[in-house]
Amino acid sequence: MLQYRFDGPEDAPVLVIGPSLGTTWHMWDRQIPDLSQHWRVFRYDLPGHGGAPAHPAAAVTDLADRLLATLDSVGVQRFGYAGCSIGGAVGADLALRHPHRVAALALVAASPRFGTADEFRQRGVIVRSNGLEPIARTSPERWFTPGFAAAQPAIVEWAVQMVRTTDPGCYIASCEALAAFDIRTELPRIGVPTLVLVGAEDKVTGPAEARTLVAGIPDARLALVPGASHLAPVEQPAAVTDLLLMHFSTAWQDTLGSTPVPPSPGFAAPFAPVVPVAEIAAAADLPDASPTGRSDRYDRGMKVRREVLGDAHVDAATAASDGFTDDFQELLTRYAWGEIWSREGLDRKARSCVSLTAVVASGHLGGLAQHVRAALRNGLTPVEIKEVLLQTAVYCGIPAAGAAFEIAQSVIQEETTPPA
């Protein structure tokens, strides 16, 4: 179950609104007075955000399932949905897996894939090592345009406090959820009317990502909000509110004809359809779901290998492969990662402990740096890595452990130092 609140008439159609990572339902406060004249607005908090119970959810599907369970508990079956960033990912997942529940969809500052898995796992490493303060301190530059941040210091401080009060474990789990989220090949299956809304100056999930969504979703339209960055509902509240009102007041009529939007004195005239304020790019080339001829074990192994070692390392290894080493890369991916690392007997933290010890014991320190990085991404803290290496000093020898400490120290400093 998720923490939630309702605003608006009890007999109105329900509009669900989802927050961005590191924020609370209050990021939508400026939209509520107008939206709640037409809909019963249901807002929710992510786990560990805004004082919500700290029960981490490490997958977008898990968040979506919890949201549906919460809606079921209050008798909501069919609804419109608008979500920002990870909140948009939840909405897209619902439209894919539960299309009969979603009447219309708005994806705000969203993307079919949020950056790279490495970026979000690196953010998790920083939070695990330093807490949320580095993320809180740098949030304004990700969320707002420089002019807005300079002119509205009180709002900036409010945003920073939202991050500071978030549970670190739940924040890390949400980073893992975004790292694994990738629906690029599934966009054509989203069958509900969709508004893709993005700030023109969003550097996190900007117009390029928005155009990929619009090109892939059959019934999607683009709205570009000038003078806004990632948290467009906060930075340009009136523009975002108007766009949401127009979209849901028109798109919903086709899918919820039996539950019309209730009349309101403030909106006597019908709304016109949303017209994109920027051109819609041609559809981007989408990757194949899996390389031709690859086995399920290989595909599973490549997925785990990338999650543990990071895209940069795996891309470098595969790029350097040729006809002489291709079979070895295939064996490594299929057997080591698709078989052993994919087994359920040990979690990834335990496997990293074993791997670090084995590398030191065998004297193959050339591969230690990549396994230290993997250990950090798998959830080991620098203190826990230190304990593993101290154990190797007893059983593998002081010289080997000393060399390992030197390598690990350098990697940990590099990986856990917050960006300037």
XYZ file of C-alpha atoms in Angstrom:
420
model
C 0.000 0.000 0.000
C 1.124 3.542 -0.745
C 0.562 6.747 1.195
C -2.141 8.761 -0.597
C -4.687 11.559 -0.414
C -7.813 12.589 -2.333
C -8.913 16.051 -3.449
C -12.136 16.885 -5.294
C -15.737 15.628 -5.465
C -16.330 12.025 -4.414
C -18.569 11.338 -7.419
C -16.124 12.666 -10.031
C -13.899 10.496 -12.255
C -10.558 9.758 -10.630
C -7.323 11.309 -11.868
C -4.183 9.722 -10.378
C -1.079 11.915 -10.149
C 2.409 10.491 -9.558
C 5.503 12.289 -8.221
C 9.109 12.521 -9.346
C 12.002 10.793 -7.559
C 12.993 12.711 -4.415
C 9.738 14.698 -4.269
C 6.382 14.290 -2.527
C 2.809 14.723 -3.675
C 3.207 18.409 -2.809
C 5.047 18.952 -6.101
C 1.528 19.014 -7.620
C 0.011 21.480 -5.146
C -0.360 24.286 -7.696
C -2.370 22.041 -10.053
C -4.870 20.778 -7.484
C -7.286 23.763 -7.233
C -8.134 23.581 -10.949
C -7.886 19.829 -11.485
C -10.043 19.049 -8.458
C -12.920 21.055 -9.954
C -13.271 18.347 -12.605
C -11.842 15.179 -11.108
C -11.350 13.420 -7.830
C -7.573 13.760 -7.725
C -5.647 10.918 -6.123
C -2.049 11.744 -5.201
C 0.464 9.286 -3.769
C 3.973 9.308 -2.339
C 6.755 6.948 -3.315
C 7.940 4.619 -0.525
C 10.054 6.489 2.021
C 9.141 9.881 0.518
C 7.134 12.520 2.378
C 7.010 10.463 5.560
C 5.586 7.397 3.771
C 6.531 3.981 5.219
C 10.036 3.001 4.139
C 9.345 -0.223 2.235
C 11.732 -0.054 -0.748
C 10.520 -0.968 -4.235
C 13.371 -1.766 -6.609
C 11.285 -2.089 -9.793
C 8.807 0.150 -11.550
C 6.461 -2.831 -11.865
C 6.532 -3.197 -8.070
C 5.573 0.473 -7.645
C 2.768 0.069 -10.188
C 1.471 -3.065 -8.453
C 1.473 -1.288 -5.084
C -0.393 1.641 -6.607
C -3.037 -0.663 -8.091
C -3.440 -2.448 -4.747
C -3.939 0.919 -3.064
C -6.501 1.999 -5.665
C -8.295 -1.335 -5.321
C -8.513 -0.813 -1.565
C -10.429 2.462 -2.060
C -12.641 1.134 -4.852
C -11.019 2.887 -7.826
C -11.057 0.740 -10.960
C -10.672 3.052 -13.954
C -8.765 6.326 -13.893
C -6.770 8.894 -15.773
C -3.097 9.064 -14.914
C -0.484 11.836 -14.975
C 3.021 11.234 -13.645
C 6.313 13.103 -13.540
C 9.633 11.314 -14.196
C 9.494 8.008 -12.265
C 5.812 8.761 -11.762
C 5.531 8.788 -15.550
C 7.317 5.441 -15.715
C 4.687 4.010 -13.364
C 1.923 5.333 -15.626
C 3.514 3.858 -18.745
C 3.870 0.494 -17.000
C 0.199 0.566 -16.004
C -0.818 1.384 -19.580
C 1.242 -1.570 -20.817
C 0.246 -4.197 -18.234
C -3.218 -2.991 -17.211
C -4.606 -1.062 -20.199
C -8.206 -1.638 -19.105
C -7.566 0.414 -15.962
C -6.080 3.536 -17.611
C -8.494 5.866 -19.442
C -5.956 8.484 -20.533
C -2.293 9.131 -19.817
C 0.020 12.123 -19.378
C 3.775 11.544 -19.213
C 5.561 14.560 -17.728
C 9.373 14.807 -17.917
C 9.396 11.104 -18.721
C 11.428 8.799 -20.942
C 11.227 5.244 -22.265
C 14.675 4.792 -20.679
C 16.033 7.183 -18.070
C 19.669 7.845 -18.937
C 21.846 4.796 -18.439
C 21.776 2.103 -15.809
C 25.309 3.112 -14.815
C 24.208 6.650 -13.974
C 21.502 5.536 -11.555
C 23.575 2.800 -9.956
C 26.371 5.342 -9.473
C 23.863 7.633 -7.775
C 22.923 4.750 -5.493
C 26.593 4.227 -4.602
C 26.929 7.922 -3.702
C 23.836 7.841 -1.465
C 24.922 4.619 0.202
C 28.346 6.126 0.962
C 27.473 9.766 1.685
C 23.763 9.919 2.464
C 21.315 12.107 0.577
C 22.969 15.462 1.198
C 25.014 15.471 -2.058
C 21.861 14.629 -4.045
C 19.811 17.235 -2.190
C 22.439 19.907 -2.770
C 22.551 19.317 -6.527
C 18.810 18.755 -7.068
C 17.984 22.404 -7.931
C 20.304 22.395 -10.941
C 18.620 19.240 -12.257
C 15.079 20.374 -11.508
C 14.929 24.095 -12.303
C 16.241 26.585 -14.821
C 19.000 28.866 -13.459
C 16.768 31.940 -13.659
C 13.976 30.325 -11.660
C 16.404 29.006 -9.034
C 17.886 32.485 -8.582
C 14.501 34.197 -8.384
C 12.761 31.656 -6.135
C 15.161 30.679 -3.318
C 12.308 29.638 -1.019
C 11.015 27.091 -3.543
C 14.550 25.827 -4.115
C 15.022 25.294 -0.377
C 11.646 23.546 -0.190
C 12.761 21.197 -2.982
C 16.063 20.481 -1.242
C 14.224 19.642 1.975
C 12.023 17.127 0.148
C 15.146 15.214 -0.824
C 16.755 15.496 2.605
C 13.706 13.967 4.292
C 13.569 10.981 1.939
C 14.587 7.566 3.255
C 18.012 6.752 1.714
C 17.238 3.068 1.225
C 14.017 3.854 -0.633
C 15.813 6.450 -2.754
C 18.477 3.883 -3.701
C 15.777 1.337 -4.543
C 14.063 3.884 -6.798
C 17.399 4.464 -8.546
C 17.605 0.715 -9.132
C 14.070 0.783 -10.516
C 14.995 3.511 -12.999
C 18.250 1.743 -13.891
C 16.289 -1.332 -14.962
C 13.429 0.526 -16.677
C 13.474 0.274 -20.488
C 10.277 0.185 -22.552
C 11.693 1.436 -25.856
C 10.562 -1.650 -27.751
C 7.147 -1.699 -26.050
C 5.947 1.839 -26.810
C 3.686 0.772 -29.715
C 1.636 -1.315 -27.235
C 0.542 1.758 -25.242
C -2.992 2.111 -26.566
C -4.435 4.983 -24.514
C -4.515 8.661 -25.557
C -1.244 10.100 -24.270
C 0.062 13.599 -23.703
C 3.861 13.838 -23.534
C 4.714 17.042 -21.680
C 8.292 18.276 -21.274
C 10.097 21.418 -20.180
C 11.945 23.029 -23.072
C 15.062 23.344 -20.901
C 14.890 19.954 -19.206
C 18.432 18.504 -19.143
C 17.370 15.272 -17.378
C 14.628 13.934 -19.649
C 14.432 16.578 -22.315
C 12.686 17.136 -25.658
C 14.655 14.365 -27.376
C 13.307 11.746 -24.967
C 9.823 13.237 -25.281
C 9.926 12.939 -29.064
C 10.966 9.299 -28.762
C 7.859 8.674 -26.656
C 5.621 10.501 -29.127
C 7.118 8.682 -32.105
C 6.603 5.288 -30.455
C 3.150 5.638 -28.853
C 0.408 5.434 -31.510
C -1.953 8.029 -29.995
C 0.443 10.544 -28.450
C 0.872 14.300 -28.723
C 3.719 16.513 -27.605
C 3.550 19.651 -25.474
C 6.742 21.635 -24.951
C 6.654 24.073 -22.009
C 8.936 27.108 -22.462
C 10.908 28.337 -19.478
C 10.751 25.039 -17.621
C 13.204 22.330 -16.670
C 12.551 18.913 -15.098
C 9.958 19.905 -12.488
C 7.760 21.767 -14.962
C 4.647 21.485 -12.730
C 6.488 23.526 -10.082
C 8.304 25.936 -12.377
C 5.449 26.664 -14.819
C 2.329 25.611 -12.889
C -0.261 27.517 -14.960
C 0.976 26.179 -18.303
C 1.134 22.601 -17.038
C -2.322 22.849 -15.463
C -3.860 24.157 -18.702
C -2.275 21.377 -20.747
C -3.487 18.680 -18.353
C -6.995 20.157 -18.293
C -7.146 20.204 -22.096
C -5.775 16.700 -22.495
C -7.904 14.899 -19.952
C -11.056 16.861 -20.832
C -10.807 15.741 -24.456
C -9.020 12.368 -24.473
C -11.169 11.064 -21.661
C -14.414 11.569 -23.568
C -13.622 8.701 -25.926
C -12.724 6.248 -23.198
C -14.996 7.277 -20.330
C -18.175 8.249 -22.108
C -20.234 6.760 -19.305
C -18.573 8.993 -16.720
C -18.491 12.502 -18.198
C -16.381 15.247 -16.701
C -18.580 17.179 -14.238
C -19.371 20.760 -15.241
C -17.619 23.631 -13.531
C -18.468 27.361 -13.565
C -14.845 28.169 -14.287
C -14.768 26.239 -17.549
C -17.901 26.925 -19.552
C -16.326 26.566 -22.990
C -15.159 23.165 -24.278
C -11.440 22.607 -24.490
C -9.628 22.399 -27.800
C -7.308 19.451 -28.423
C -3.718 19.860 -27.311
C -1.557 21.155 -30.145
C 2.149 20.371 -29.891
C 4.262 23.486 -29.445
C 7.271 21.833 -31.021
C 7.731 19.569 -33.989
C 7.476 15.839 -33.481
C 10.607 14.055 -34.535
C 10.624 10.961 -36.679
C 10.520 7.679 -34.843
C 13.866 6.690 -33.431
C 15.330 3.343 -34.398
C 14.459 0.931 -31.646
C 16.827 -1.869 -30.671
C 15.907 -5.460 -31.298
C 14.608 -7.235 -28.245
C 17.465 -9.726 -28.494
C 20.220 -10.489 -31.001
C 19.306 -13.088 -33.569
C 20.300 -16.582 -32.566
C 21.190 -15.778 -28.952
C 20.022 -18.153 -26.262
C 17.900 -17.087 -23.303
C 20.888 -17.896 -21.091
C 23.076 -15.498 -23.055
C 20.459 -12.740 -22.925
C 19.990 -13.238 -19.197
C 23.753 -13.238 -18.708
C 24.238 -10.033 -20.682
C 21.536 -8.332 -18.619
C 23.142 -9.388 -15.321
C 26.650 -8.596 -16.570
C 25.599 -5.054 -17.447
C 23.772 -4.579 -14.159
C 26.777 -5.723 -12.126
C 29.740 -4.338 -14.101
C 28.078 -1.388 -15.806
C 27.445 -0.579 -19.458
C 30.748 1.221 -19.959
C 32.851 -1.795 -18.930
C 30.773 -4.303 -20.912
C 30.671 -2.083 -24.006
C 34.453 -1.729 -23.893
C 34.931 -5.485 -23.512
C 32.604 -6.378 -26.376
C 33.978 -3.629 -28.627
C 37.495 -5.001 -28.173
C 36.386 -8.522 -29.037
C 37.165 -9.992 -32.452
C 37.012 -13.310 -34.237
C 39.672 -14.688 -31.906
C 37.969 -13.719 -28.623
C 34.270 -13.714 -29.582
C 33.740 -17.279 -28.400
C 35.330 -16.486 -25.051
C 33.041 -13.462 -24.584
C 30.090 -15.697 -25.449
C 31.225 -18.313 -22.919
C 31.818 -15.691 -20.233
C 28.409 -14.095 -20.706
C 26.475 -17.324 -21.037
C 28.143 -19.346 -18.300
C 29.580 -16.956 -15.693
C 26.772 -14.388 -15.878
C 23.846 -16.328 -17.326
C 24.414 -19.388 -15.134
C 26.386 -18.645 -11.956
C 25.651 -14.964 -11.280
C 21.979 -15.596 -12.122
C 21.491 -18.353 -9.558
C 19.206 -17.623 -6.611
C 21.285 -19.352 -3.916
C 23.257 -16.179 -3.053
C 22.312 -12.544 -3.451
C 24.595 -10.218 -5.397
C 26.188 -8.732 -2.293
C 27.307 -12.202 -1.191
C 28.583 -13.022 -4.683
C 30.602 -9.813 -4.703
C 32.186 -10.789 -1.372
C 33.149 -14.163 -2.826
C 34.449 -12.594 -6.049
C 36.612 -10.038 -4.248
C 38.139 -12.753 -2.089
C 38.733 -15.078 -5.038
C 40.426 -12.366 -7.118
C 42.793 -11.487 -4.256
C 43.485 -15.149 -3.468
C 44.295 -15.979 -7.073
C 46.550 -12.949 -7.441
C 44.588 -11.697 -10.475
C 44.541 -8.134 -9.213
C 44.196 -6.748 -12.717
C 40.485 -7.522 -12.461
C 40.034 -6.259 -8.913
C 39.007 -2.693 -9.802
C 36.022 -3.836 -11.840
C 34.893 -6.124 -9.014
C 35.185 -3.329 -6.440
C 32.962 -1.175 -8.664
C 30.571 -4.078 -9.031
C 30.521 -4.611 -5.258
C 29.566 -0.974 -4.691
C 26.759 -1.249 -7.262
C 25.599 -4.490 -5.674
C 25.093 -2.750 -2.333
C 28.336 -3.293 -0.425
C 29.511 -0.229 1.475
C 33.173 0.834 1.605
C 33.274 -0.401 5.210
C 32.046 -3.835 4.147
C 34.596 -4.002 1.316
C 37.299 -3.117 3.843
C 36.175 -6.024 6.052
C 36.347 -8.427 3.103
C 39.891 -7.309 2.302
C 40.934 -7.582 5.962
C 39.682 -11.167 5.859
C 41.792 -11.806 2.768
C 44.852 -10.515 4.639
C 44.463 -13.416 7.071
C 43.790 -16.159 4.534
C 45.483 -14.904 1.347
C 48.513 -13.085 2.713
C 49.486 -9.554 3.682
C 51.197 -8.635 0.367
C 48.157 -9.613 -1.713
C 45.782 -7.794 0.637
C 48.016 -4.724 0.706
C 47.963 -4.450 -3.074
C 44.209 -5.035 -3.035
C 43.668 -2.242 -0.499
C 45.577 0.173 -2.715
C 43.446 -0.645 -5.758
C 40.199 -0.653 -3.815
C 40.969 2.653 -2.113
C 41.426 4.373 -5.467
C 38.227 2.912 -6.909
C 36.148 3.729 -3.818
C 37.356 7.336 -3.796
C 36.480 7.673 -7.481
C 33.054 6.022 -7.208
C 31.817 7.584 -3.958
C 32.970 11.169 -4.435
C 29.902 13.294 -5.285
C 30.094 15.392 -8.452
C 31.392 18.910 -7.851
